[in-house]
XYZ file of C-alpha atoms in Angstrom:
504
model
C -0.579 -136.005 -122.025
C 0.950 -139.268 -122.674
C 4.682 -139.405 -123.201
C 4.256 -141.385 -126.453
C 1.336 -139.530 -128.175
C -0.293 -141.377 -131.207
C 1.259 -140.767 -134.540
C -0.850 -140.502 -137.863
C -0.355 -140.376 -141.378
C -3.224 -138.293 -143.570
C -3.787 -140.179 -146.778
C -5.113 -137.406 -149.086
C -4.132 -133.642 -148.509
C -7.509 -132.098 -149.777
C -9.584 -130.181 -147.936
C -10.872 -132.774 -145.437
C -7.203 -134.045 -145.065
C -6.123 -130.436 -144.248
C -9.214 -130.111 -141.830
C -8.246 -133.387 -139.777
C -4.490 -132.521 -139.810
C -5.450 -129.062 -138.185
C -7.667 -130.806 -135.747
C -5.229 -133.320 -134.767
C -2.653 -130.305 -133.917
C -5.576 -128.055 -131.990
C -7.676 -130.420 -129.861
C -5.639 -133.872 -129.393
C -2.124 -134.818 -128.309
C -1.640 -136.773 -131.457
C 0.955 -136.018 -134.060
C 0.625 -135.521 -137.712
C 3.579 -137.707 -138.744
C 3.419 -138.273 -142.344
C 1.228 -137.369 -145.539
C 0.749 -139.417 -148.825
C -0.639 -137.156 -151.588
C 0.094 -137.295 -155.469
C -0.413 -133.633 -155.965
C 2.887 -131.974 -154.796
C 1.491 -128.615 -153.921
C -0.991 -130.137 -151.442
C 1.349 -132.663 -150.132
C 4.213 -129.774 -149.312
C 1.537 -127.508 -148.034
C 0.177 -129.886 -145.585
C 3.710 -131.083 -144.695
C 5.195 -127.551 -143.912
C 2.181 -126.706 -141.795
C 1.971 -129.807 -139.862
C 5.032 -132.005 -139.981
C 8.457 -130.618 -141.136
C 7.964 -126.689 -141.144
C 10.171 -124.797 -143.222
C 12.841 -127.509 -143.759
C 12.734 -130.618 -145.895
C 10.587 -133.712 -145.250
C 12.667 -136.485 -143.457
C 12.563 -140.204 -143.931
C 9.046 -141.742 -143.620
C 7.377 -138.183 -143.688
C 6.474 -137.677 -147.287
C 4.756 -140.110 -150.113
C 3.311 -139.641 -153.463
C 0.592 -141.872 -152.643
C -0.802 -144.628 -150.189
C 0.967 -147.485 -152.254
C 4.219 -145.734 -151.786
C 3.577 -145.738 -148.084
C 2.566 -149.311 -147.723
C 5.580 -150.437 -149.581
C 7.720 -148.324 -147.120
C 6.129 -149.477 -143.983
C 6.627 -153.030 -144.878
C 9.973 -152.406 -145.486
C 10.577 -150.370 -142.376
C 9.094 -153.088 -140.142
C 11.473 -155.550 -141.676
C 14.474 -153.416 -140.820
C 13.098 -152.907 -137.342
C 12.853 -156.761 -137.056
C 16.245 -157.271 -138.286
C 17.544 -155.231 -135.522
C 18.682 -152.118 -137.538
C 19.384 -148.941 -135.694
C 18.119 -145.746 -136.284
C 15.014 -146.674 -138.101
C 12.125 -143.663 -137.991
C 9.108 -144.395 -136.008
C 6.159 -145.525 -137.791
C 2.470 -144.465 -137.461
C -0.379 -145.816 -135.468
C -3.166 -144.799 -137.396
C -4.200 -143.398 -140.740
C -6.648 -140.822 -141.649
C -8.058 -141.844 -145.110
C -9.055 -138.637 -147.018
C -8.625 -139.650 -150.615
C -11.347 -139.377 -153.147
C -14.436 -141.616 -152.221
C -13.904 -144.076 -154.997
C -10.550 -144.867 -153.897
C -11.693 -145.575 -150.159
C -12.076 -149.522 -150.895
C -8.602 -150.004 -152.317
C -6.810 -147.949 -149.830
C -8.541 -149.417 -146.581
C -8.403 -153.129 -147.749
C -4.866 -152.271 -149.155
C -3.653 -151.260 -145.659
C -5.584 -153.728 -143.599
C -2.574 -155.854 -143.307
C -0.885 -153.300 -141.449
C -3.060 -153.532 -138.478
C -3.293 -149.431 -138.215
C -6.291 -147.592 -136.817
C -8.232 -146.307 -139.509
C -10.391 -143.169 -139.652
C -12.051 -143.097 -143.041
C -13.731 -139.956 -144.065
C -17.351 -140.503 -145.251
C -18.884 -142.040 -147.270
C -17.100 -145.429 -146.420
C -17.156 -146.497 -150.125
C -19.148 -145.624 -153.371
C -20.921 -148.969 -153.570
C -22.508 -151.483 -151.261
C -20.142 -154.492 -152.131
C -17.275 -152.051 -151.686
C -18.610 -151.407 -148.326
C -18.916 -154.985 -147.309
C -15.359 -155.690 -148.886
C -13.997 -153.150 -146.309
C -16.248 -154.591 -143.568
C -14.762 -157.908 -144.317
C -11.183 -156.609 -144.526
C -11.602 -154.779 -141.241
C -13.757 -157.263 -138.857
C -10.993 -159.774 -138.103
C -8.921 -157.431 -136.487
C -11.700 -155.551 -134.430
C -9.988 -156.869 -131.273
C -6.961 -154.790 -131.958
C -7.777 -152.056 -134.016
C -10.139 -148.823 -133.611
C -11.980 -148.016 -136.713
C -13.791 -144.791 -137.277
C -15.967 -143.210 -140.082
C -16.441 -139.351 -140.740
C -19.936 -139.404 -139.574
C -19.005 -136.042 -137.762
C -22.704 -135.399 -136.985
C -22.527 -137.689 -134.003
C -19.665 -135.736 -132.686
C -20.886 -131.822 -132.306
C -21.720 -130.591 -128.936
C -25.074 -129.807 -130.375
C -26.117 -133.434 -131.408
C -24.265 -134.968 -128.385
C -26.692 -132.791 -126.103
C -29.637 -133.415 -128.467
C -29.380 -137.338 -128.344
C -28.836 -137.102 -124.367
C -31.922 -135.144 -124.028
C -34.076 -137.723 -126.161
C -32.641 -141.008 -125.110
C -31.260 -140.773 -121.943
C -33.200 -137.864 -120.307
C -36.328 -138.918 -122.386
C -37.406 -135.277 -122.375
C -40.309 -135.922 -124.571
C -40.806 -139.580 -123.922
C -40.894 -142.126 -126.633
C -40.145 -140.586 -129.973
C -42.982 -140.991 -132.640
C -41.462 -139.267 -135.656
C -38.751 -137.245 -136.898
C -38.410 -134.803 -139.914
C -34.873 -133.758 -140.698
C -33.644 -131.570 -143.293
C -30.266 -130.827 -144.834
C -30.201 -127.678 -146.830
C -27.131 -128.011 -148.782
C -27.139 -124.289 -150.167
C -28.315 -122.983 -153.664
C -24.415 -122.249 -154.598
C -22.707 -124.770 -152.538
C -24.803 -127.377 -154.504
C -23.457 -126.170 -157.745
C -19.827 -126.161 -156.578
C -19.784 -129.813 -155.363
C -22.645 -131.647 -156.912
C -22.821 -129.887 -160.421
C -19.517 -128.796 -161.273
C -17.504 -130.707 -158.843
C -16.282 -134.050 -157.462
C -19.395 -135.305 -156.767
C -21.595 -134.450 -159.703
C -22.012 -137.963 -161.421
C -22.795 -141.129 -159.893
C -20.874 -143.086 -162.159
C -17.576 -141.824 -160.761
C -18.654 -141.380 -157.219
C -22.128 -142.214 -156.054
C -25.445 -140.676 -155.665
C -25.652 -137.467 -153.568
C -27.692 -139.028 -150.672
C -24.306 -141.249 -150.383
C -21.636 -138.544 -151.196
C -23.688 -135.562 -149.304
C -26.044 -137.005 -146.748
C -24.968 -140.446 -145.609
C -24.228 -139.036 -142.324
C -27.801 -137.557 -142.098
C -28.893 -140.935 -142.578
C -26.392 -141.971 -140.094
C -27.583 -139.471 -137.603
C -31.359 -140.692 -137.630
C -30.126 -144.074 -137.077
C -28.080 -142.986 -134.194
C -31.401 -141.524 -132.563
C -33.794 -144.000 -133.626
C -31.955 -147.554 -134.267
C -28.978 -147.539 -132.045
C -29.165 -148.389 -128.090
C -28.665 -145.285 -125.967
C -25.161 -146.642 -124.823
C -22.954 -148.241 -127.890
C -23.612 -152.098 -128.002
C -25.651 -152.007 -124.686
C -29.037 -153.450 -125.758
C -30.413 -154.501 -129.211
C -30.846 -151.949 -131.917
C -34.230 -151.187 -133.184
C -34.056 -152.180 -137.080
C -35.915 -150.398 -139.590
C -39.260 -151.957 -141.232
C -39.277 -150.292 -144.376
C -37.204 -147.839 -146.533
C -38.614 -145.773 -149.434
C -37.359 -142.657 -151.330
C -38.242 -140.192 -153.945
C -36.351 -137.559 -155.880
C -34.224 -136.647 -158.758
C -32.229 -134.287 -160.629
C -35.040 -131.506 -160.959
C -33.382 -128.333 -161.824
C -29.722 -128.508 -162.970
C -30.257 -129.648 -166.303
C -30.343 -128.421 -169.761
C -34.213 -128.026 -170.039
C -34.066 -125.583 -167.308
C -31.515 -123.334 -168.982
C -32.561 -119.619 -169.656
C -33.039 -119.117 -173.262
C -30.955 -115.934 -173.356
C -28.084 -117.993 -172.353
C -28.024 -119.338 -175.728
C -25.404 -122.070 -176.728
C -22.883 -120.655 -174.040
C -21.635 -123.856 -172.207
C -19.029 -121.643 -169.977
C -20.094 -118.853 -167.779
C -16.860 -116.785 -168.818
C -18.322 -116.539 -172.354
C -22.121 -116.433 -171.339
C -24.256 -113.532 -173.004
C -26.098 -113.381 -169.772
C -23.232 -111.506 -168.555
C -22.168 -110.986 -164.718
C -25.526 -109.991 -163.272
C -27.698 -112.333 -165.524
C -27.529 -115.608 -163.592
C -26.869 -116.044 -159.969
C -25.392 -119.553 -160.642
C -22.664 -117.771 -162.937
C -19.181 -119.210 -162.160
C -18.033 -115.344 -161.875
C -20.758 -114.719 -159.150
C -19.704 -117.716 -157.100
C -15.993 -117.691 -157.150
C -15.345 -113.933 -157.940
C -18.240 -112.011 -156.146
C -16.870 -110.822 -152.834
C -20.547 -110.240 -151.659
C -21.496 -113.844 -151.847
C -22.822 -115.120 -148.541
C -21.153 -118.212 -147.462
C -17.506 -118.135 -148.340
C -15.515 -119.029 -145.205
C -11.961 -119.476 -144.359
C -10.625 -122.621 -144.290
C -7.744 -124.305 -142.299
C -5.414 -122.417 -144.979
C -4.692 -119.029 -145.871
C -6.880 -119.070 -148.585
C -10.796 -119.245 -148.878
C -12.952 -122.155 -149.652
C -14.578 -122.786 -152.317
C -11.911 -120.765 -154.101
C -8.908 -123.034 -152.697
C -10.576 -126.054 -154.285
C -10.869 -124.169 -157.774
C -7.195 -123.245 -157.562
C -5.559 -126.053 -155.544
C -2.097 -124.164 -154.886
C -3.978 -120.822 -154.163
C -1.598 -120.632 -150.814
C 1.408 -120.510 -152.964
C 0.024 -117.125 -154.661
C 0.994 -114.302 -152.511
C -1.322 -111.628 -154.115
C -5.042 -111.223 -154.066
C -4.441 -110.042 -157.956
C -2.634 -113.220 -158.530
C -5.074 -115.307 -157.032
C -8.111 -113.899 -158.746
C -5.939 -114.025 -162.243
C -5.648 -117.813 -161.540
C -9.273 -118.125 -160.561
C -10.395 -116.537 -163.918
C -7.765 -118.846 -165.726
C -9.385 -121.880 -164.059
C -13.033 -120.768 -164.914
C -12.087 -120.275 -168.570
C -11.463 -123.788 -169.022
C -13.976 -125.762 -170.797
C -14.454 -128.977 -172.949
C -15.337 -129.589 -176.563
C -18.072 -131.844 -177.769
C -15.512 -134.037 -179.047
C -14.149 -134.815 -175.587
C -14.853 -138.301 -174.584
C -17.180 -138.676 -171.448
C -14.640 -140.501 -169.384
C -12.013 -137.456 -169.851
C -14.820 -135.041 -168.943
C -15.427 -136.840 -165.739
C -11.902 -137.361 -164.809
C -11.746 -133.813 -163.253
C -13.715 -130.787 -162.415
C -15.204 -127.803 -164.657
C -15.805 -125.005 -162.153
C -16.511 -122.548 -165.174
C -19.031 -124.739 -166.776
C -22.668 -123.784 -166.997
C -24.686 -125.540 -164.610
C -27.426 -126.241 -167.053
C -24.762 -127.850 -169.395
C -22.625 -129.999 -167.060
C -22.109 -133.763 -167.055
C -24.122 -134.133 -163.735
C -26.869 -136.680 -162.733
C -27.259 -136.580 -159.153
C -30.410 -135.819 -157.262
C -30.908 -132.172 -156.160
C -33.921 -132.898 -154.327
C -34.602 -136.198 -152.397
C -36.903 -137.536 -149.485
C -36.295 -140.660 -147.785
C -38.855 -142.133 -145.414
C -37.889 -144.876 -143.042
C -40.235 -146.580 -140.732
C -39.687 -148.782 -137.737
C -42.123 -151.604 -136.303
C -43.569 -152.042 -132.831
C -40.953 -154.486 -131.320
C -39.234 -154.075 -128.239
C -39.760 -150.417 -128.758
C -42.777 -148.425 -130.166
C -43.316 -147.954 -133.683
C -42.039 -144.593 -135.135
C -40.939 -142.799 -138.513
C -38.574 -140.718 -139.789
C -38.278 -138.140 -142.933
C -35.202 -136.924 -144.434
C -35.143 -134.117 -147.101
C -32.054 -133.319 -148.942
C -32.778 -129.949 -150.806
C -30.026 -127.885 -152.914
C -31.851 -124.582 -153.353
C -31.697 -123.037 -149.929
C -30.111 -119.898 -148.535
C -28.698 -122.098 -145.402
C -25.529 -123.904 -146.265
C -25.392 -127.060 -144.349
C -27.118 -125.726 -141.333
C -29.419 -128.771 -140.669
C -32.584 -128.612 -138.691
C -34.977 -131.150 -137.293
C -38.416 -131.621 -135.887
C -38.687 -134.462 -133.319
C -41.996 -135.293 -132.128
C -42.877 -137.524 -128.991
C -45.642 -138.703 -126.494
C -44.906 -135.810 -124.079
C -43.511 -133.095 -126.450
C -41.897 -132.095 -129.377
C -38.317 -130.815 -130.089
C -36.964 -128.391 -132.762
C -33.150 -128.471 -133.111
C -31.428 -126.164 -135.635
C -27.809 -126.685 -135.129
C -27.739 -123.869 -132.680
C -30.609 -124.168 -130.339
C -32.529 -126.871 -129.039
C -36.221 -125.843 -128.131
C -38.448 -128.324 -126.310
C -42.057 -128.158 -125.995
C -43.757 -129.537 -122.986
C -47.098 -130.894 -123.505
C -47.976 -131.700 -120.033
C -46.723 -128.276 -118.477
C -47.202 -126.080 -121.417
C -43.568 -124.854 -120.850
C -40.925 -124.214 -123.431
C -37.155 -124.960 -122.643
C -34.252 -123.564 -124.785
C -30.985 -125.397 -124.643
C -27.839 -123.647 -126.058
C -25.016 -126.225 -126.763
C -21.639 -124.683 -127.203
C -20.420 -124.020 -130.763
C -16.870 -125.281 -130.839
C -16.211 -124.687 -134.533
C -18.088 -124.075 -137.655
C -16.871 -127.417 -139.164
C -20.361 -129.397 -138.772
C -21.010 -127.597 -135.652
C -17.555 -128.769 -133.983
C -18.180 -132.460 -135.268
C -14.973 -132.185 -137.063
C -13.094 -131.474 -133.996
C -15.258 -133.758 -131.855
C -14.726 -136.869 -134.071
C -10.819 -136.048 -134.334
C -10.610 -135.710 -130.690
C -12.409 -138.983 -129.735
C -10.426 -141.131 -132.370
C -7.281 -139.748 -131.141
C -8.123 -140.453 -127.376
C -9.245 -143.924 -128.390
C -5.843 -144.831 -130.131
C -3.999 -143.212 -127.061
C -5.859 -145.395 -124.507
C -5.101 -148.551 -126.654
C -1.173 -147.283 -127.206
C -0.575 -145.825 -123.723
C -2.940 -147.195 -121.063
C -3.522 -150.795 -121.609
C -7.022 -150.435 -123.071
C -8.301 -153.303 -125.617
C -9.315 -152.053 -128.549
C -13.138 -152.926 -128.444
C -13.363 -150.929 -125.098
C -11.767 -147.654 -126.594
C -14.040 -148.180 -129.814
C -17.097 -148.170 -127.796
C -16.267 -145.669 -125.189
C -14.780 -142.881 -127.613
C -16.523 -143.739 -130.790
C -19.595 -144.997 -129.658
C -20.094 -146.939 -132.760
C -19.389 -150.374 -134.073
C -18.136 -151.519 -137.477
C -21.430 -153.086 -137.974
C -23.519 -149.891 -137.554
C -21.072 -148.098 -140.018
C -21.975 -150.855 -142.496
C -25.711 -150.657 -141.527
C -25.882 -147.040 -141.881
C -24.411 -147.125 -145.578
C -26.683 -150.049 -146.466
C -29.818 -147.908 -145.636
C -28.611 -145.291 -148.204
C -28.205 -147.850 -150.581
C -31.441 -149.477 -149.772
C -33.162 -146.075 -150.309
C -31.476 -145.554 -153.699
C -32.848 -149.091 -154.690
C -36.403 -147.753 -153.435
C -36.195 -144.629 -155.433
C -34.751 -146.253 -158.587
C -37.411 -148.969 -158.499
C -40.140 -146.777 -157.341
C -40.926 -149.076 -154.449
C -41.096 -149.612 -150.635
C -38.193 -151.881 -149.474
C -38.775 -154.271 -146.656
C -35.513 -153.747 -144.545
C -35.261 -157.176 -143.066
C -35.438 -158.750 -146.678
C -33.460 -156.452 -148.351
C -30.667 -156.869 -145.760
C -30.924 -160.509 -145.827
C -30.656 -160.714 -149.608
C -27.824 -157.992 -150.165
C -25.654 -158.125 -147.107
C -26.498 -160.733 -144.445
C -25.263 -163.783 -146.619
C -22.079 -162.170 -147.044
C -21.463 -161.259 -143.458
C -21.911 -164.768 -142.194
C -19.183 -165.933 -144.576
């Protein structure tokens, strides 16, 4: 334990901000020192739990938004430089957990402060915004550690899987991978039909907002060298994709639902539609509800953000019902409709347009490594909730990995081996904790142990800023391919869309 542990501000006190704050407290020597959040109940809930306890926030602990923090920090540093005594300590790093569409402005805005930054995925909602972030941060790579919320890299399961495949070469050269993310039949409706990520005009496509870390997972296995920055990446040859909004649209609405647009008034009744908001948010039998890092239960704590402040179950249910009854008239502008969530809305009458089914295929040519290919499938209507599984085929065997067990079939011996990685936490199989632990350790080494930031970046994060940009670029290339119904040549696409700006 360092005598002067790293200090962090949580920017955005939603579910991801709360998760990272809890992880900092539970698995690292880091200190949650400040919070920036415009919604007062969320800000105060995180502050009470992780920063100021039952008292009141002190100077430098609570901010309405990131801009208020930026102005304060600039002035705080001026006061320190002027020799003023009693100035509160600042922070070493920031966890950026605001809405996806805000990432670019926050990171570019904070860049002059030189803080270490962990940004929740995705990096940004457009390719240009991702490039802007890369441009803002690359000049300070020598002094700053950067991380992205690609938590799949940091789960014990996936760390073991990658070691078996790339270091132990347990099936030799990989020839192909089929990787699936089962989002979950009701989870998809919560987040991608009724929730924040339902429309690509306000955030981004579901391949970006839900599955960018699955694409990153495939590139981590198939593109990146076994040890970060030690060796050349095996760059893709082509990217293609197909998919669309197949089910959650008006043409699939049950006739018996009539003209109802809100589940609380639907003639189908409580038992008539499994996607009913009453079934998803008020049915205690629903499989998949899980405690979050708060006293409330996800996803109901998203429907009623101040759920923690409601002391009784009856009061909480009343608040949920009230939220579900909210609906919008036809006269409301589209911008106003998209400015907030409508969790009681019929899933066949929502303003959603993101894919609920999508396939992505990436190929790699033979170069300094053998040729290979990978297919990714994002599917909404599944019983599993984000319990990813992969089939990996190689020259000497095949592997099946299901987030719990890694099964290896050896062609040479006919033997089957099973590996059981520890499951540290339910949050992405321990990836949330793993990422937080590694990021805080990296900052601690730079702050207290004389490490250079690039060395800490590679040793603890195992990922460079360019890799972060590349994996997001593959997502945007896949969307270009899907929308254009074409096969994208990766080298040409990268040169035209990214390479020229990186060279500037």
